[in-house]
Structures are given as C-alpha cells and as structure tokens.
C-alpha cells in the first residue's frame, strides 16, 4: 500500500484549488458528526479514569509516537500508572478470539500483527510495565485495558482526537481529560482540509494544549522558531514557556509549548548494545532509508550534522516483507541508517550494515507539571 503525502498539500496550487470543493463537503461532514455526538444521536462510551489524547490536525508524521512514549515515562515517574491505547494501523491480527477486537501488545509481537507504532511503544515501555492495547475501536480497547489492568489510573490515547465514540470531558471545559495537538515544522501546509490539503480536522479545532516539535540532533541547542497562532480570532499568539513559572502557563487559555525531538546514538540492528555517535559516520557513504510519513524530516536531520547520505524513501508503514537493502552493495554503502519505527519490522534481517537511529521527545518539567496539575490529585500512589 502506497502511503505518501502529495506535494500539492503544501501550497495553494491549481490541484489543491480544484479539490477544495470536496474539502468543503468533508468539512461539513466533520461538523455534522460533531453535532450528532453532541446531541447524543451517536453513542459515546466513557471510561472511569482520565484520558490524555495525543493527536494531530495534520495527516501523519508529526511525531506523536515519541511524545506518547515520553509522556508515559514522565507521568510514571511522577507516580501515575498509565496505560496506552492505540489503533494499530494496518495490523492484521488485532485480536484473535475476542468480541471486542482488541488485544495487548507485547514486545515480542510482530509489527505485522499489532502495528509498527504500538509495537515500538511496547518495546520502550515494557521495562516500566506500562501496558499498551491496540484495537480498531478505541472505546472497546480502553475498556479491555482497564479490565485487564485494574491498577491503571490514567490512559494515554495514541491519536484518537477525532474518535468521538470514546467520550471525553476536556480540561478546557472543567473536566479531567486533556486533548493535546502535536504539530511539526511543516505546520498546516496549505491550510485546506483533505483531500485538497493535509488537514484531517479544522486548524482551529479546540484543544487543551499544543506541542510544537523541533527536530534536533543529540548535541544541538533548541532552535527557537516562531509559533504560529492557530486561534486567529483571538489575535494574540499562544505563549511559549521558557521558565518554571507554572502559574503563568496555567493562566493561559490555550497554551503552546516547544518540544525537542532529538536523534540519539545509533545502535546496530543485530546487536543493539553496539552503539556509535552519528558524527563518527561523517565522511563515510551512508544509505538512509525511511518508511515513515515524513521521511524528509529524518533525512534532513542526518544531513544537518554533516553526513553524506543517499536517501531512499519508502511508503509509510512499509512492512519490509521484501528486503530493500539487497540492491545496495556493501562496497557502495558500508553503513545503512533506518528509523526505530522501521526497525521493529526488520527483525528477520541480519545485515550488519544496518544501524537504527532512535528519536526521543524531550518534554520539560514545566510541561509535565502543567499537565499534572489538571489531573485528579488522588490518582498517584
């Protein structure tokens, strides 16, 4: 399946304008769907514990998965017992034998069965015993997780902003749930809804917090770029905190935070204990291959540190059932770099040239403190 964002999504060009009427129809459907849920014409299911929704307005590739992992680790360190729910995109065996069509994801599972992103999350969080469940219906998935892990007192939903069947009472309305929108440097492209543009939801969609990802390398300083104002009707840009002043952050009605997303030391696919700094690969021919929604982000980070790379972009969620590395000789490319999301699907490959580049979201203490203050205080133990 070829999953790649078209280039015309980035500008207001003739193709985008020709498709704009279809986007208007899509927007109308979005609005009517929200109204139907608000009037209880469609049924939503609530769960007995708070939910943090981590999603995006733009289709794919904004960096939700590193945020989910970092958020779960940070909240666990503060005494919460989080659980993760995810859709498991393209999963072929979501749940053998369960009426709820959901299942727990284990680090030993195959990405083709549970989805590459849920498996990556499970491998990162299993040492902390943080459960992750996957299923097509997030409400059923959430119920299954809570039943099997009664000690869990907080859910983090990987995506799910638009999945209104999973009920929520957002913090901005005085509730206990938090909706987080993640965006990257591409912003909202041409600003159109699909199919004329990259937006799956209205750019001014209500949310409790916006996280703006900035991609860096391990030793780089945060590149402070201006943050656009989503909420144009209010005129003033949302604040970007740079201090420990949590009260000032809390007083903002629509806070926005800068988050660093950092490439770490590469590790060898067949021997993860074997690691090296990416800068040690400078002056060597390197093949960089990525099967993610926005492969140019991965390539650009490598080029920024001076690597001489040949790029190979695969479709998003490429399953590696065929080996794309065989056609590249060892003499031409003694080193191959891939993402962690791709690595979970390469468990059968034994090519020693393949090195995995981890990507870690650095969520600062002020951001975590801001989130924690809106969660019920009786949750941590």
mmCIF file of C-alpha atoms in Angstrom:
data_model
loop_
_atom_site.group_PDB
_atom_site.id
_atom_site.type_symbol
_atom_site.label_atom_id
_atom_site.label_comp_id
_atom_site.label_asym_id
_atom_site.label_seq_id
_atom_site.Cartn_x
_atom_site.Cartn_y
_atom_site.Cartn_z
ATOM 1 C CA UNK A 1 0.000 0.000 0.000
ATOM 2 C CA UNK A 2 1.491 3.317 -1.116
ATOM 3 C CA UNK A 3 1.080 5.862 1.664
ATOM 4 C CA UNK A 4 2.757 9.144 0.895
ATOM 5 C CA UNK A 5 1.557 12.722 1.226
ATOM 6 C CA UNK A 6 1.175 14.535 -2.129
ATOM 7 C CA UNK A 7 3.341 17.603 -2.641
ATOM 8 C CA UNK A 8 0.403 19.822 -3.617
ATOM 9 C CA UNK A 9 -0.753 19.747 0.020
ATOM 10 C CA UNK A 10 1.949 22.281 0.898
ATOM 11 C CA UNK A 11 0.810 25.205 -1.276
ATOM 12 C CA UNK A 12 -2.408 26.679 -2.617
ATOM 13 C CA UNK A 13 -1.959 25.493 -6.192
ATOM 14 C CA UNK A 14 -4.318 24.586 -9.028
ATOM 15 C CA UNK A 15 -4.691 20.955 -7.939
ATOM 16 C CA UNK A 16 -5.488 21.939 -4.369
ATOM 17 C CA UNK A 17 -7.970 24.581 -5.508
ATOM 18 C CA UNK A 18 -9.664 22.085 -7.837
ATOM 19 C CA UNK A 19 -10.160 19.706 -4.898
ATOM 20 C CA UNK A 20 -11.227 22.438 -2.483
ATOM 21 C CA UNK A 21 -14.999 21.898 -3.076
ATOM 22 C CA UNK A 22 -14.556 18.278 -1.949
ATOM 23 C CA UNK A 23 -12.789 19.565 1.160
ATOM 24 C CA UNK A 24 -15.805 21.763 1.876
ATOM 25 C CA UNK A 25 -18.006 18.671 1.794
ATOM 26 C CA UNK A 26 -15.580 16.825 4.055
ATOM 27 C CA UNK A 27 -15.637 19.756 6.489
ATOM 28 C CA UNK A 28 -19.409 19.703 6.506
ATOM 29 C CA UNK A 29 -19.382 16.013 7.372
ATOM 30 C CA UNK A 30 -16.941 16.687 10.222
ATOM 31 C CA UNK A 31 -19.230 19.390 11.600
ATOM 32 C CA UNK A 32 -22.398 17.290 11.320
ATOM 33 C CA UNK A 33 -20.652 14.377 13.005
ATOM 34 C CA UNK A 34 -19.660 16.546 15.975
ATOM 35 C CA UNK A 35 -23.200 17.880 16.242
ATOM 36 C CA UNK A 36 -24.583 14.336 16.175
ATOM 37 C CA UNK A 37 -22.354 13.305 19.087
ATOM 38 C CA UNK A 38 -23.169 16.494 20.988
ATOM 39 C CA UNK A 39 -26.904 15.759 20.607
ATOM 40 C CA UNK A 40 -26.314 12.117 21.609
ATOM 41 C CA UNK A 41 -27.555 10.866 18.246
ATOM 42 C CA UNK A 42 -24.359 8.803 18.149
ATOM 43 C CA UNK A 43 -23.363 6.938 21.277
ATOM 44 C CA UNK A 44 -20.077 7.614 23.022
ATOM 45 C CA UNK A 45 -18.559 5.468 25.770
ATOM 46 C CA UNK A 46 -16.781 6.984 28.750
ATOM 47 C CA UNK A 47 -14.218 5.254 30.944
ATOM 48 C CA UNK A 48 -13.808 5.691 34.711
ATOM 49 C CA UNK A 49 -10.291 7.151 34.556
ATOM 50 C CA UNK A 50 -8.819 10.280 32.905
ATOM 51 C CA UNK A 51 -7.605 10.162 29.312
ATOM 52 C CA UNK A 52 -4.857 12.197 27.685
ATOM 53 C CA UNK A 53 -5.457 12.296 23.923
ATOM 54 C CA UNK A 54 -2.316 12.816 21.838
ATOM 55 C CA UNK A 55 -3.166 13.522 18.228
ATOM 56 C CA UNK A 56 -2.708 15.811 15.295
ATOM 57 C CA UNK A 57 -4.606 18.027 12.905
ATOM 58 C CA UNK A 58 -2.319 17.239 10.002
ATOM 59 C CA UNK A 59 -2.296 13.757 8.486
ATOM 60 C CA UNK A 60 0.666 11.651 9.612
ATOM 61 C CA UNK A 61 4.285 12.180 10.520
ATOM 62 C CA UNK A 62 4.091 14.950 13.116
ATOM 63 C CA UNK A 63 5.821 12.968 15.889
ATOM 64 C CA UNK A 64 3.023 11.615 18.057
ATOM 65 C CA UNK A 65 4.735 8.330 18.948
ATOM 66 C CA UNK A 66 7.839 9.857 20.640
ATOM 67 C CA UNK A 67 5.503 12.186 22.541
ATOM 68 C CA UNK A 68 3.356 9.279 23.787
ATOM 69 C CA UNK A 69 6.437 7.371 24.957
ATOM 70 C CA UNK A 70 7.996 10.388 26.699
ATOM 71 C CA UNK A 71 4.707 11.400 28.302
ATOM 72 C CA UNK A 72 4.075 7.894 29.650
ATOM 73 C CA UNK A 73 7.583 7.703 31.138
ATOM 74 C CA UNK A 74 7.325 11.152 32.737
ATOM 75 C CA UNK A 75 3.897 10.509 34.279
ATOM 76 C CA UNK A 76 5.017 7.092 35.528
ATOM 77 C CA UNK A 77 7.987 8.758 37.214
ATOM 78 C CA UNK A 78 5.565 11.096 38.995
ATOM 79 C CA UNK A 79 3.580 8.223 40.474
ATOM 80 C CA UNK A 80 0.864 7.684 37.898
ATOM 81 C CA UNK A 81 0.095 4.242 36.499
ATOM 82 C CA UNK A 82 -0.624 4.962 32.833
ATOM 83 C CA UNK A 83 -1.855 2.641 30.126
ATOM 84 C CA UNK A 84 -1.674 3.262 26.367
ATOM 85 C CA UNK A 85 -4.350 2.637 23.743
ATOM 86 C CA UNK A 86 -3.629 2.747 20.018
ATOM 87 C CA UNK A 87 -5.355 1.869 16.787
ATOM 88 C CA UNK A 88 -2.619 -0.365 15.366
ATOM 89 C CA UNK A 89 -2.740 0.909 11.791
ATOM 90 C CA UNK A 90 -2.545 -1.889 9.173
ATOM 91 C CA UNK A 91 -2.434 -4.545 11.924
ATOM 92 C CA UNK A 92 -3.512 -7.925 10.529
ATOM 93 C CA UNK A 93 -4.232 -9.769 13.753
ATOM 94 C CA UNK A 94 -5.592 -7.208 16.182
ATOM 95 C CA UNK A 95 -7.395 -9.705 18.355
ATOM 96 C CA UNK A 96 -7.746 -13.425 17.838
ATOM 97 C CA UNK A 97 -10.893 -14.620 19.564
ATOM 98 C CA UNK A 98 -12.188 -11.555 21.395
ATOM 99 C CA UNK A 99 -15.547 -9.917 20.802
ATOM 100 C CA UNK A 100 -14.007 -6.500 21.472
ATOM 101 C CA UNK A 101 -11.443 -6.790 18.686
ATOM 102 C CA UNK A 102 -8.627 -5.507 20.881
ATOM 103 C CA UNK A 103 -5.505 -7.032 22.379
ATOM 104 C CA UNK A 104 -2.476 -6.265 24.480
ATOM 105 C CA UNK A 105 0.750 -5.553 22.615
ATOM 106 C CA UNK A 106 3.864 -7.325 23.877
ATOM 107 C CA UNK A 107 7.482 -6.508 22.949
ATOM 108 C CA UNK A 108 7.791 -9.952 21.347
ATOM 109 C CA UNK A 109 4.838 -9.422 18.988
ATOM 110 C CA UNK A 110 5.221 -8.931 15.250
ATOM 111 C CA UNK A 111 4.617 -5.481 13.817
ATOM 112 C CA UNK A 112 2.577 -7.027 11.006
ATOM 113 C CA UNK A 113 0.136 -8.358 13.616
ATOM 114 C CA UNK A 114 -0.198 -5.403 16.009
ATOM 115 C CA UNK A 115 1.083 -2.402 14.041
ATOM 116 C CA UNK A 116 4.537 -0.826 13.971
ATOM 117 C CA UNK A 117 3.828 2.146 16.241
ATOM 118 C CA UNK A 118 2.128 0.140 19.051
ATOM 119 C CA UNK A 119 4.999 -2.359 18.965
ATOM 120 C CA UNK A 120 7.596 0.418 19.192
ATOM 121 C CA UNK A 121 5.743 1.905 22.163
ATOM 122 C CA UNK A 122 5.541 -1.505 23.860
ATOM 123 C CA UNK A 123 9.267 -2.108 23.453
ATOM 124 C CA UNK A 124 10.077 1.254 25.048
ATOM 125 C CA UNK A 125 7.606 0.988 27.927
ATOM 126 C CA UNK A 126 7.727 -2.712 28.843
ATOM 127 C CA UNK A 127 10.578 -2.204 31.376
ATOM 128 C CA UNK A 128 8.194 0.076 33.293
ATOM 129 C CA UNK A 129 5.333 -2.450 32.999
ATOM 130 C CA UNK A 130 3.164 0.122 31.241
ATOM 131 C CA UNK A 131 0.535 -1.805 29.243
ATOM 132 C CA UNK A 132 -0.443 -0.928 25.696
ATOM 133 C CA UNK A 133 -3.542 -2.253 23.988
ATOM 134 C CA UNK A 134 -4.490 -1.898 20.362
ATOM 135 C CA UNK A 135 -7.785 -2.163 18.513
ATOM 136 C CA UNK A 136 -9.865 -0.558 15.805
ATOM 137 C CA UNK A 137 -12.409 0.819 18.300
ATOM 138 C CA UNK A 138 -10.648 2.850 20.964
ATOM 139 C CA UNK A 139 -13.592 2.764 23.364
ATOM 140 C CA UNK A 140 -13.552 -1.056 23.419
ATOM 141 C CA UNK A 141 -9.772 -1.023 23.561
ATOM 142 C CA UNK A 142 -9.846 1.281 26.595
ATOM 143 C CA UNK A 143 -12.388 -0.902 28.380
ATOM 144 C CA UNK A 144 -10.320 -4.019 27.751
ATOM 145 C CA UNK A 145 -7.148 -2.403 29.082
ATOM 146 C CA UNK A 146 -8.865 -1.226 32.261
ATOM 147 C CA UNK A 147 -10.429 -4.647 32.876
ATOM 148 C CA UNK A 148 -7.124 -6.487 32.452
ATOM 149 C CA UNK A 149 -5.074 -3.855 34.330
ATOM 150 C CA UNK A 150 -7.297 -2.594 37.166
ATOM 151 C CA UNK A 151 -4.357 -0.744 38.751
ATOM 152 C CA UNK A 152 -4.123 1.578 35.752
ATOM 153 C CA UNK A 153 -5.356 5.043 36.755
ATOM 154 C CA UNK A 154 -4.681 7.060 33.603
ATOM 155 C CA UNK A 155 -4.995 6.395 29.862
ATOM 156 C CA UNK A 156 -2.924 7.918 27.076
ATOM 157 C CA UNK A 157 -4.592 7.603 23.684
ATOM 158 C CA UNK A 158 -2.207 7.481 20.733
ATOM 159 C CA UNK A 159 -4.218 9.609 18.281
ATOM 160 C CA UNK A 160 -7.976 9.430 18.934
ATOM 161 C CA UNK A 161 -8.736 13.176 18.840
ATOM 162 C CA UNK A 162 -11.305 12.547 16.114
ATOM 163 C CA UNK A 163 -12.573 9.276 17.622
ATOM 164 C CA UNK A 164 -15.602 10.788 19.329
ATOM 165 C CA UNK A 165 -17.045 7.393 20.238
ATOM 166 C CA UNK A 166 -14.555 7.454 23.104
ATOM 167 C CA UNK A 167 -16.153 10.001 25.383
ATOM 168 C CA UNK A 168 -14.163 12.785 26.970
ATOM 169 C CA UNK A 169 -14.668 15.719 29.310
ATOM 170 C CA UNK A 170 -11.856 18.095 28.316
ATOM 171 C CA UNK A 171 -9.932 20.162 30.803
ATOM 172 C CA UNK A 172 -10.770 23.426 28.996
ATOM 173 C CA UNK A 173 -14.400 22.811 29.978
ATOM 174 C CA UNK A 174 -13.555 21.986 33.569
ATOM 175 C CA UNK A 175 -13.164 18.246 33.003
ATOM 176 C CA UNK A 176 -10.473 15.706 33.821
ATOM 177 C CA UNK A 177 -9.380 14.747 30.274
ATOM 178 C CA UNK A 178 -6.706 16.531 28.234
ATOM 179 C CA UNK A 179 -6.570 16.888 24.442
ATOM 180 C CA UNK A 180 -3.076 17.501 23.045
ATOM 181 C CA UNK A 181 -2.410 18.516 19.441
ATOM 182 C CA UNK A 182 1.077 17.710 18.123
ATOM 183 C CA UNK A 183 2.468 19.650 15.176
ATOM 184 C CA UNK A 184 5.838 19.865 13.468
ATOM 185 C CA UNK A 185 7.698 22.470 11.432
ATOM 186 C CA UNK A 186 5.522 21.855 8.360
ATOM 187 C CA UNK A 187 2.606 23.456 10.131
ATOM 188 C CA UNK A 188 -0.736 23.064 8.378
ATOM 189 C CA UNK A 189 0.552 23.060 4.805
ATOM 190 C CA UNK A 190 -1.841 24.938 2.514
ATOM 191 C CA UNK A 191 -4.418 25.073 5.304
ATOM 192 C CA UNK A 192 -7.044 23.030 3.440
ATOM 193 C CA UNK A 193 -8.894 20.009 4.729
ATOM 194 C CA UNK A 194 -8.446 16.708 2.903
ATOM 195 C CA UNK A 195 -8.271 15.949 0.020
ATOM 196 C CA UNK A 196 -7.191 19.436 -1.079
ATOM 197 C CA UNK A 197 -4.813 19.732 1.866
ATOM 198 C CA UNK A 198 -3.201 17.722 4.650
ATOM 199 C CA UNK A 199 -5.697 18.506 7.436
ATOM 200 C CA UNK A 200 -7.934 15.829 8.889
ATOM 201 C CA UNK A 201 -9.626 18.389 11.129
ATOM 202 C CA UNK A 202 -10.192 22.137 11.263
ATOM 203 C CA UNK A 203 -6.945 24.014 12.060
ATOM 204 C CA UNK A 204 -8.673 25.966 14.838
ATOM 205 C CA UNK A 205 -10.075 22.816 16.420
ATOM 206 C CA UNK A 206 -10.441 23.259 20.196
ATOM 207 C CA UNK A 207 -7.669 21.640 22.207
ATOM 208 C CA UNK A 208 -6.203 21.969 25.698
ATOM 209 C CA UNK A 209 -2.556 22.230 24.699
ATOM 210 C CA UNK A 210 -0.413 22.360 21.550
ATOM 211 C CA UNK A 211 3.034 20.750 21.409
ATOM 212 C CA UNK A 212 5.295 22.118 18.661
ATOM 213 C CA UNK A 213 8.058 19.661 17.787
ATOM 214 C CA UNK A 214 11.512 20.830 16.767
ATOM 215 C CA UNK A 215 13.788 18.129 15.377
ATOM 216 C CA UNK A 216 17.364 18.221 16.635
ATOM 217 C CA UNK A 217 20.473 16.139 16.955
ATOM 218 C CA UNK A 218 21.873 14.962 20.268
ATOM 219 C CA UNK A 219 24.188 17.908 20.990
ATOM 220 C CA UNK A 220 22.258 20.688 19.289
ATOM 221 C CA UNK A 221 20.613 23.619 21.045
ATOM 222 C CA UNK A 222 16.896 24.147 20.658
ATOM 223 C CA UNK A 223 16.176 26.187 17.571
ATOM 224 C CA UNK A 224 13.576 28.669 18.767
ATOM 225 C CA UNK A 225 11.265 29.223 15.828
ATOM 226 C CA UNK A 226 8.173 31.417 15.997
ATOM 227 C CA UNK A 227 4.994 29.553 16.846
ATOM 228 C CA UNK A 228 2.016 30.491 14.650
ATOM 229 C CA UNK A 229 -1.288 31.375 16.249
ATOM 230 C CA UNK A 230 -3.908 28.735 15.467
ATOM 231 C CA UNK A 231 -6.623 30.771 17.128
ATOM 232 C CA UNK A 232 -6.748 33.668 14.708
ATOM 233 C CA UNK A 233 -9.965 35.031 16.124
ATOM 234 C CA UNK A 234 -8.162 35.975 19.330
ATOM 235 C CA UNK A 235 -5.298 37.855 17.701
ATOM 236 C CA UNK A 236 -2.580 37.111 20.268
ATOM 237 C CA UNK A 237 -0.150 34.201 19.813
ATOM 238 C CA UNK A 238 -0.139 31.443 22.425
ATOM 239 C CA UNK A 239 2.703 31.653 24.950
ATOM 240 C CA UNK A 240 5.823 29.514 24.713
ATOM 241 C CA UNK A 241 7.097 28.914 28.253
ATOM 242 C CA UNK A 242 10.806 29.158 28.899
ATOM 243 C CA UNK A 243 10.811 29.133 32.704
ATOM 244 C CA UNK A 244 9.410 27.318 35.703
ATOM 245 C CA UNK A 245 6.521 29.740 36.055
ATOM 246 C CA UNK A 246 3.748 27.167 36.040
ATOM 247 C CA UNK A 247 1.104 29.593 37.264
ATOM 248 C CA UNK A 248 1.669 31.869 34.286
ATOM 249 C CA UNK A 249 1.408 28.865 31.980
ATOM 250 C CA UNK A 250 -1.785 27.729 33.675
ATOM 251 C CA UNK A 251 -3.393 31.140 33.288
ATOM 252 C CA UNK A 252 -3.208 30.835 29.503
ATOM 253 C CA UNK A 253 -6.427 29.613 27.902
ATOM 254 C CA UNK A 254 -4.659 27.914 25.008
ATOM 255 C CA UNK A 255 -1.040 27.173 25.958
ATOM 256 C CA UNK A 256 1.552 26.104 23.413
ATOM 257 C CA UNK A 257 4.911 24.511 24.197
ATOM 258 C CA UNK A 258 8.112 23.905 22.245
ATOM 259 C CA UNK A 259 9.277 20.281 22.460
ATOM 260 C CA UNK A 260 12.680 18.998 21.372
ATOM 261 C CA UNK A 261 12.726 15.786 19.362
ATOM 262 C CA UNK A 262 16.327 14.538 19.453
ATOM 263 C CA UNK A 263 18.176 11.907 17.430
ATOM 264 C CA UNK A 264 20.335 9.842 19.766
ATOM 265 C CA UNK A 265 23.268 7.488 19.328
ATOM 266 C CA UNK A 266 22.737 4.926 16.578
ATOM 267 C CA UNK A 267 22.686 1.245 17.530
ATOM 268 C CA UNK A 268 23.290 -1.794 15.366
ATOM 269 C CA UNK A 269 20.141 -3.674 14.387
ATOM 270 C CA UNK A 270 21.593 -7.128 15.055
ATOM 271 C CA UNK A 271 23.379 -6.026 18.246
ATOM 272 C CA UNK A 272 21.680 -3.058 19.977
ATOM 273 C CA UNK A 273 24.449 -2.886 22.591
ATOM 274 C CA UNK A 274 26.821 -1.827 19.824
ATOM 275 C CA UNK A 275 26.359 1.950 19.540
ATOM 276 C CA UNK A 276 28.107 4.886 17.962
ATOM 277 C CA UNK A 277 27.674 8.619 17.623
ATOM 278 C CA UNK A 278 26.251 9.676 14.271
ATOM 279 C CA UNK A 279 29.100 12.156 13.859
ATOM 280 C CA UNK A 280 31.516 9.229 13.695
ATOM 281 C CA UNK A 281 29.880 8.335 10.351
ATOM 282 C CA UNK A 282 30.859 11.622 8.707
ATOM 283 C CA UNK A 283 32.993 11.137 5.571
ATOM 284 C CA UNK A 284 31.549 7.656 5.017
ATOM 285 C CA UNK A 285 28.999 6.790 2.313
ATOM 286 C CA UNK A 286 25.702 6.209 4.088
ATOM 287 C CA UNK A 287 22.356 4.953 2.830
ATOM 288 C CA UNK A 288 19.442 6.484 4.753
ATOM 289 C CA UNK A 289 16.173 4.617 4.314
ATOM 290 C CA UNK A 290 12.856 5.535 5.893
ATOM 291 C CA UNK A 291 9.332 4.146 5.562
ATOM 292 C CA UNK A 292 7.591 6.869 7.545
ATOM 293 C CA UNK A 293 5.015 9.548 6.741
ATOM 294 C CA UNK A 294 7.584 12.353 6.501
ATOM 295 C CA UNK A 295 10.927 10.755 5.542
ATOM 296 C CA UNK A 296 12.499 14.103 4.642
ATOM 297 C CA UNK A 297 12.489 15.023 8.325
ATOM 298 C CA UNK A 298 14.713 12.006 9.063
ATOM 299 C CA UNK A 299 16.997 12.718 6.114
ATOM 300 C CA UNK A 300 17.322 16.407 6.927
ATOM 301 C CA UNK A 301 18.414 15.728 10.496
ATOM 302 C CA UNK A 302 21.180 13.441 9.241
ATOM 303 C CA UNK A 303 22.315 15.993 6.675
ATOM 304 C CA UNK A 304 22.372 18.724 9.313
ATOM 305 C CA UNK A 305 25.186 17.011 11.188
ATOM 306 C CA UNK A 306 27.251 16.625 8.031
ATOM 307 C CA UNK A 307 26.515 13.065 6.929
ATOM 308 C CA UNK A 308 26.882 12.329 3.242
ATOM 309 C CA UNK A 309 23.755 10.283 2.623
ATOM 310 C CA UNK A 310 21.936 8.692 -0.269
ATOM 311 C CA UNK A 311 18.234 8.751 0.542
ATOM 312 C CA UNK A 312 15.631 6.079 -0.100
ATOM 313 C CA UNK A 313 12.059 6.963 0.871
ATOM 314 C CA UNK A 314 9.650 4.062 1.273
ATOM 315 C CA UNK A 315 5.865 4.308 1.716
ATOM 316 C CA UNK A 316 4.667 4.986 5.247
ATOM 317 C CA UNK A 317 4.184 1.742 7.230
ATOM 318 C CA UNK A 318 6.221 -0.234 4.674
ATOM 319 C CA UNK A 319 6.238 -3.804 6.030
ATOM 320 C CA UNK A 320 9.732 -4.931 4.876
ATOM 321 C CA UNK A 321 8.337 -8.271 3.675
ATOM 322 C CA UNK A 322 10.803 -7.729 0.826
ATOM 323 C CA UNK A 323 14.361 -6.662 1.578
ATOM 324 C CA UNK A 324 15.025 -3.185 0.136
ATOM 325 C CA UNK A 325 18.689 -3.262 1.209
ATOM 326 C CA UNK A 326 19.819 -6.144 -1.026
ATOM 327 C CA UNK A 327 20.211 -3.965 -4.096
ATOM 328 C CA UNK A 328 22.773 -1.768 -2.327
ATOM 329 C CA UNK A 329 26.249 -3.306 -2.321
ATOM 330 C CA UNK A 330 28.492 -3.360 0.725
ATOM 331 C CA UNK A 331 31.231 -1.562 -1.215
ATOM 332 C CA UNK A 332 28.942 1.335 -2.106
ATOM 333 C CA UNK A 333 27.179 1.591 1.247
ATOM 334 C CA UNK A 334 29.012 0.135 4.245
ATOM 335 C CA UNK A 335 26.516 1.888 6.553
ATOM 336 C CA UNK A 336 22.715 1.967 6.433
ATOM 337 C CA UNK A 337 20.615 4.134 8.758
ATOM 338 C CA UNK A 338 16.931 3.496 9.481
ATOM 339 C CA UNK A 339 14.326 4.757 11.961
ATOM 340 C CA UNK A 340 13.149 2.861 15.034
ATOM 341 C CA UNK A 341 9.669 2.632 13.548
ATOM 342 C CA UNK A 342 11.159 0.743 10.594
ATOM 343 C CA UNK A 343 13.477 -1.313 12.794
ATOM 344 C CA UNK A 344 10.594 -3.100 14.568
ATOM 345 C CA UNK A 345 9.668 -4.592 11.173
ATOM 346 C CA UNK A 346 13.224 -5.721 10.344
ATOM 347 C CA UNK A 347 13.570 -8.446 12.994
ATOM 348 C CA UNK A 348 14.415 -11.079 10.371
ATOM 349 C CA UNK A 349 17.228 -9.098 8.760
ATOM 350 C CA UNK A 350 20.818 -9.902 9.711
ATOM 351 C CA UNK A 351 22.639 -7.283 7.645
ATOM 352 C CA UNK A 352 25.397 -5.883 9.925
ATOM 353 C CA UNK A 353 25.412 -2.604 7.985
ATOM 354 C CA UNK A 354 22.005 -1.574 9.354
ATOM 355 C CA UNK A 355 22.043 0.911 12.224
ATOM 356 C CA UNK A 356 18.975 2.290 13.955
ATOM 357 C CA UNK A 357 18.617 5.970 14.827
ATOM 358 C CA UNK A 358 16.437 6.474 17.940
ATOM 359 C CA UNK A 359 14.269 9.565 18.260
ATOM 360 C CA UNK A 360 13.431 10.876 21.732
ATOM 361 C CA UNK A 361 10.996 13.621 22.671
ATOM 362 C CA UNK A 362 12.330 15.830 25.479
ATOM 363 C CA UNK A 363 9.321 17.036 27.455
ATOM 364 C CA UNK A 364 10.461 19.564 30.036
ATOM 365 C CA UNK A 365 9.412 19.532 33.687
ATOM 366 C CA UNK A 366 7.243 22.678 33.301
ATOM 367 C CA UNK A 367 5.156 20.946 30.629
ATOM 368 C CA UNK A 368 4.696 17.809 32.753
ATOM 369 C CA UNK A 369 3.879 19.922 35.803
ATOM 370 C CA UNK A 370 1.308 21.848 33.782
ATOM 371 C CA UNK A 371 -0.356 18.581 32.688
ATOM 372 C CA UNK A 372 -0.247 17.014 36.159
ATOM 373 C CA UNK A 373 -1.963 19.936 37.867
ATOM 374 C CA UNK A 374 -5.118 19.294 35.834
ATOM 375 C CA UNK A 375 -5.247 15.573 36.633
ATOM 376 C CA UNK A 376 -7.174 14.485 39.760
ATOM 377 C CA UNK A 377 -4.785 14.730 42.704
ATOM 378 C CA UNK A 378 -5.838 11.409 44.206
ATOM 379 C CA UNK A 379 -4.518 9.402 41.236
ATOM 380 C CA UNK A 380 -0.800 8.952 42.080
ATOM 381 C CA UNK A 381 0.153 6.455 44.794
#
